[in-house]
Amino acid sequence: MVAALELYPDVDTTRRIRTLWRALEADGIPSLGSLHQKHRPHVSLAAAHRLDPHAVADALGDFPVGRGLSLDIDFVGQFVGRVLWLGITVTEELLAHHRAVHERLTAGGVEVWEHYRPGRWVPHCTISLRVPNPMMAPAVRRCLEYLPLRATVVGAALADHANDISHPL
């Protein structure tokens, strides 16, 4: 199980990423869109096996998580384990925002996975969690057809899809 503090892009970017998910599915490549129909395009700022939505909300207080951030989605990447993602160009504004969120979470006693902490985090939008090895190159090519994307963050939530939690922030 995974819980994450997710940033949600504007309607146009969301639509384009969902279109990419459908194109991959048509090519026989599983996407995040078909995993269990609860995911929406997002960028995770923090993640852990479990996150208490009330503890996260208390730690963040009135901090406007993600609101108005601009994201340049310019490249494709993959993590070990056949995870395919769209990469977000790192900016000082994005890193400062990420750092501020984590300072508040830490001060509130909220524990997150090490690889989401400042200095380790790779900003990305997951496209698939299980691309079959022979399909990775075609999947990357398909993703490149949809780039670049320019997005504005319009919302955020703590999401834990396995436990039906979506707590807007």
mmCIF file of C-alpha atoms in Angstrom:
data_model
loop_
_atom_site.group_PDB
_atom_site.id
_atom_site.type_symbol
_atom_site.label_atom_id
_atom_site.label_comp_id
_atom_site.label_asym_id
_atom_site.label_seq_id
_atom_site.Cartn_x
_atom_site.Cartn_y
_atom_site.Cartn_z
ATOM 1 C CA MET A 1 0.000 0.000 0.000
ATOM 2 C CA VAL A 2 1.157 3.518 -0.789
ATOM 3 C CA ALA A 3 -0.061 6.880 0.383
ATOM 4 C CA ALA A 4 1.164 10.067 -1.281
ATOM 5 C CA LEU A 5 0.867 13.812 -1.120
ATOM 6 C CA GLU A 6 -0.141 14.496 -4.734
ATOM 7 C CA LEU A 7 -0.131 17.657 -6.844
ATOM 8 C CA TYR A 8 -2.730 17.846 -9.613
ATOM 9 C CA PRO A 9 -2.156 19.671 -12.899
ATOM 10 C CA ASP A 10 -4.595 21.864 -14.783
ATOM 11 C CA VAL A 11 -7.435 20.430 -16.873
ATOM 12 C CA ASP A 12 -5.606 20.586 -20.226
ATOM 13 C CA THR A 13 -2.524 18.783 -18.917
ATOM 14 C CA THR A 14 -4.683 16.198 -17.151
ATOM 15 C CA ARG A 15 -6.580 15.572 -20.379
ATOM 16 C CA ARG A 16 -3.356 15.138 -22.374
ATOM 17 C CA ILE A 17 -1.872 12.684 -19.867
ATOM 18 C CA ARG A 18 -5.103 10.665 -19.796
ATOM 19 C CA THR A 19 -4.969 10.584 -23.603
ATOM 20 C CA LEU A 20 -1.407 9.253 -23.361
ATOM 21 C CA TRP A 21 -2.575 6.588 -20.901
ATOM 22 C CA ARG A 22 -5.261 5.486 -23.394
ATOM 23 C CA ALA A 23 -2.741 5.449 -26.283
ATOM 24 C CA LEU A 24 -0.415 3.220 -24.276
ATOM 25 C CA GLU A 25 -3.284 0.898 -23.385
ATOM 26 C CA ALA A 26 -4.200 0.672 -27.087
ATOM 27 C CA ASP A 27 -0.563 -0.334 -27.730
ATOM 28 C CA GLY A 28 -0.866 -3.121 -25.146
ATOM 29 C CA ILE A 29 1.094 -1.246 -22.470
ATOM 30 C CA PRO A 30 -0.552 -1.001 -19.043
ATOM 31 C CA SER A 31 -0.843 2.538 -17.730
ATOM 32 C CA LEU A 32 -1.558 4.109 -14.374
ATOM 33 C CA GLY A 33 -5.018 4.900 -15.738
ATOM 34 C CA SER A 34 -5.977 1.231 -15.810
ATOM 35 C CA LEU A 35 -4.371 0.198 -12.526
ATOM 36 C CA HIS A 36 -7.613 0.487 -10.542
ATOM 37 C CA GLN A 37 -9.411 3.439 -12.114
ATOM 38 C CA LYS A 38 -8.768 5.706 -9.104
ATOM 39 C CA HIS A 39 -5.560 7.389 -10.186
ATOM 40 C CA ARG A 40 -5.454 10.794 -11.766
ATOM 41 C CA PRO A 41 -2.390 12.425 -13.302
ATOM 42 C CA HIS A 42 -0.238 13.774 -10.501
ATOM 43 C CA VAL A 43 3.199 14.566 -9.131
ATOM 44 C CA SER A 44 3.946 13.140 -5.686
ATOM 45 C CA LEU A 45 5.776 15.412 -3.246
ATOM 46 C CA ALA A 46 5.952 12.781 -0.495
ATOM 47 C CA ALA A 47 5.017 9.126 -0.072
ATOM 48 C CA ALA A 48 5.013 6.361 2.539
ATOM 49 C CA HIS A 49 3.299 3.056 3.198
ATOM 50 C CA ARG A 50 0.701 4.956 5.225
ATOM 51 C CA LEU A 51 0.075 8.634 5.897
ATOM 52 C CA ASP A 52 -2.530 9.889 8.319
ATOM 53 C CA PRO A 53 -4.538 12.522 6.413
ATOM 54 C CA HIS A 54 -5.251 14.491 9.585
ATOM 55 C CA ALA A 55 -1.601 14.489 10.694
ATOM 56 C CA VAL A 56 -0.541 15.668 7.217
ATOM 57 C CA ALA A 57 -3.212 18.389 7.142
ATOM 58 C CA ASP A 58 -2.235 19.534 10.641
ATOM 59 C CA ALA A 59 1.468 19.598 9.733
ATOM 60 C CA LEU A 60 0.834 21.617 6.574
ATOM 61 C CA GLY A 61 -1.608 24.025 8.226
ATOM 62 C CA ASP A 62 -2.655 26.763 5.813
ATOM 63 C CA PHE A 63 0.378 26.271 3.528
ATOM 64 C CA PRO A 64 -0.941 26.431 -0.075
ATOM 65 C CA VAL A 65 0.444 23.077 -1.239
ATOM 66 C CA GLY A 66 1.373 23.339 -4.903
ATOM 67 C CA ARG A 67 -1.126 26.053 -5.780
ATOM 68 C CA GLY A 68 0.036 28.016 -8.804
ATOM 69 C CA LEU A 69 3.327 26.158 -9.314
ATOM 70 C CA SER A 70 4.356 25.895 -12.955
ATOM 71 C CA LEU A 71 5.672 22.553 -14.163
ATOM 72 C CA ASP A 72 7.642 21.964 -17.352
ATOM 73 C CA ILE A 73 7.262 18.315 -18.310
ATOM 74 C CA ASP A 74 10.033 17.794 -20.842
ATOM 75 C CA PHE A 75 11.450 14.266 -20.787
ATOM 76 C CA VAL A 76 10.761 10.584 -20.172
ATOM 77 C CA GLY A 77 12.457 8.420 -17.579
ATOM 78 C CA GLN A 78 12.234 5.049 -15.935
ATOM 79 C CA PHE A 79 12.915 3.621 -12.503
ATOM 80 C CA VAL A 80 14.109 0.094 -11.809
ATOM 81 C CA GLY A 81 11.160 -2.234 -11.830
ATOM 82 C CA ARG A 82 9.675 -1.155 -15.188
ATOM 83 C CA VAL A 83 8.246 2.164 -13.913
ATOM 84 C CA LEU A 84 7.829 4.712 -16.718
ATOM 85 C CA TRP A 85 7.373 8.420 -16.001
ATOM 86 C CA LEU A 86 7.344 11.908 -17.462
ATOM 87 C CA GLY A 87 10.093 14.079 -16.005
ATOM 88 C CA ILE A 88 9.606 17.554 -14.609
ATOM 89 C CA THR A 89 12.356 20.075 -15.144
ATOM 90 C CA VAL A 90 13.786 21.073 -11.781
ATOM 91 C CA THR A 91 13.474 24.761 -10.920
ATOM 92 C CA GLU A 92 14.457 26.621 -7.769
ATOM 93 C CA GLU A 93 10.784 27.437 -7.205
ATOM 94 C CA LEU A 94 9.815 23.749 -7.325
ATOM 95 C CA LEU A 95 12.687 22.672 -5.057
ATOM 96 C CA ALA A 96 11.943 25.451 -2.551
ATOM 97 C CA HIS A 97 8.276 24.448 -2.456
ATOM 98 C CA HIS A 98 9.165 20.778 -1.990
ATOM 99 C CA ARG A 99 11.601 21.676 0.800
ATOM 100 C CA ALA A 100 8.973 23.838 2.558
ATOM 101 C CA VAL A 101 6.434 20.995 2.458
ATOM 102 C CA HIS A 102 8.955 18.564 3.923
ATOM 103 C CA GLU A 103 10.024 20.976 6.653
ATOM 104 C CA ARG A 104 6.391 21.189 7.752
ATOM 105 C CA LEU A 105 5.867 17.419 7.543
ATOM 106 C CA THR A 106 9.023 16.758 9.566
ATOM 107 C CA ALA A 107 8.070 19.342 12.188
ATOM 108 C CA GLY A 108 4.656 17.656 12.426
ATOM 109 C CA GLY A 109 6.198 14.231 12.952
ATOM 110 C CA VAL A 110 5.061 12.869 9.573
ATOM 111 C CA GLU A 111 7.512 10.224 8.284
ATOM 112 C CA VAL A 112 7.973 9.747 4.527
ATOM 113 C CA TRP A 113 10.142 7.528 2.359
ATOM 114 C CA GLU A 114 13.734 8.668 2.088
ATOM 115 C CA HIS A 115 13.705 8.897 -1.723
ATOM 116 C CA TYR A 116 10.985 11.583 -1.567
ATOM 117 C CA ARG A 117 12.954 13.837 0.771
ATOM 118 C CA PRO A 118 14.768 16.990 -0.366
ATOM 119 C CA GLY A 119 18.046 16.168 -2.047
ATOM 120 C CA ARG A 120 16.814 12.732 -3.202
ATOM 121 C CA TRP A 121 13.445 13.424 -4.838
ATOM 122 C CA VAL A 122 13.060 13.040 -8.606
ATOM 123 C CA PRO A 123 10.065 15.141 -9.722
ATOM 124 C CA HIS A 124 7.977 13.023 -12.064
ATOM 125 C CA CYS A 125 4.508 12.055 -13.217
ATOM 126 C CA THR A 126 4.147 8.268 -13.265
ATOM 127 C CA ILE A 127 2.744 6.838 -16.479
ATOM 128 C CA SER A 128 3.048 3.084 -15.850
ATOM 129 C CA LEU A 129 4.174 0.885 -12.977
ATOM 130 C CA ARG A 130 4.724 -2.247 -15.033
ATOM 131 C CA VAL A 131 5.847 -1.775 -18.623
ATOM 132 C CA PRO A 132 6.774 -5.181 -20.082
ATOM 133 C CA ASN A 133 10.510 -5.147 -20.862
ATOM 134 C CA PRO A 134 10.070 -5.681 -24.638
ATOM 135 C CA MET A 135 7.591 -2.772 -24.708
ATOM 136 C CA MET A 136 9.746 -0.183 -22.897
ATOM 137 C CA ALA A 137 11.228 1.385 -26.057
ATOM 138 C CA PRO A 138 7.827 1.695 -27.807
ATOM 139 C CA ALA A 139 6.355 3.111 -24.585
ATOM 140 C CA VAL A 140 9.095 5.749 -24.351
ATOM 141 C CA ARG A 141 8.540 6.701 -28.011
ATOM 142 C CA ARG A 142 4.795 7.029 -27.410
ATOM 143 C CA CYS A 143 5.404 9.280 -24.385
ATOM 144 C CA LEU A 144 7.744 11.526 -26.373
ATOM 145 C CA GLU A 145 4.893 12.180 -28.821
ATOM 146 C CA TYR A 146 3.062 14.043 -26.024
ATOM 147 C CA LEU A 147 5.924 16.245 -24.851
ATOM 148 C CA PRO A 148 6.587 18.961 -23.951
ATOM 149 C CA LEU A 149 3.766 19.768 -21.553
ATOM 150 C CA ARG A 150 3.436 22.978 -19.586
ATOM 151 C CA ALA A 151 1.298 22.587 -16.496
ATOM 152 C CA THR A 152 -0.002 24.668 -13.640
ATOM 153 C CA VAL A 153 -0.765 22.937 -10.343
ATOM 154 C CA VAL A 154 -4.404 23.567 -9.447
ATOM 155 C CA GLY A 155 -4.906 21.211 -6.515
ATOM 156 C CA ALA A 156 -3.366 18.821 -4.022
ATOM 157 C CA ALA A 157 -4.512 15.923 -1.872
ATOM 158 C CA LEU A 158 -3.313 13.153 0.323
ATOM 159 C CA ALA A 159 -4.239 10.001 -1.610
ATOM 160 C CA ASP A 160 -4.206 6.376 -0.531
ATOM 161 C CA HIS A 161 -6.154 4.555 -3.229
ATOM 162 C CA ALA A 162 -5.925 1.129 -1.596
ATOM 163 C CA ASN A 163 -7.788 2.532 1.412
ATOM 164 C CA ASP A 164 -10.126 4.841 -0.562
ATOM 165 C CA ILE A 165 -8.595 7.989 0.914
ATOM 166 C CA SER A 166 -8.487 11.230 -1.007
ATOM 167 C CA HIS A 167 -8.131 14.121 1.418
ATOM 168 C CA PRO A 168 -7.923 17.508 -0.393
ATOM 169 C CA LEU A 169 -5.279 19.894 0.915
#
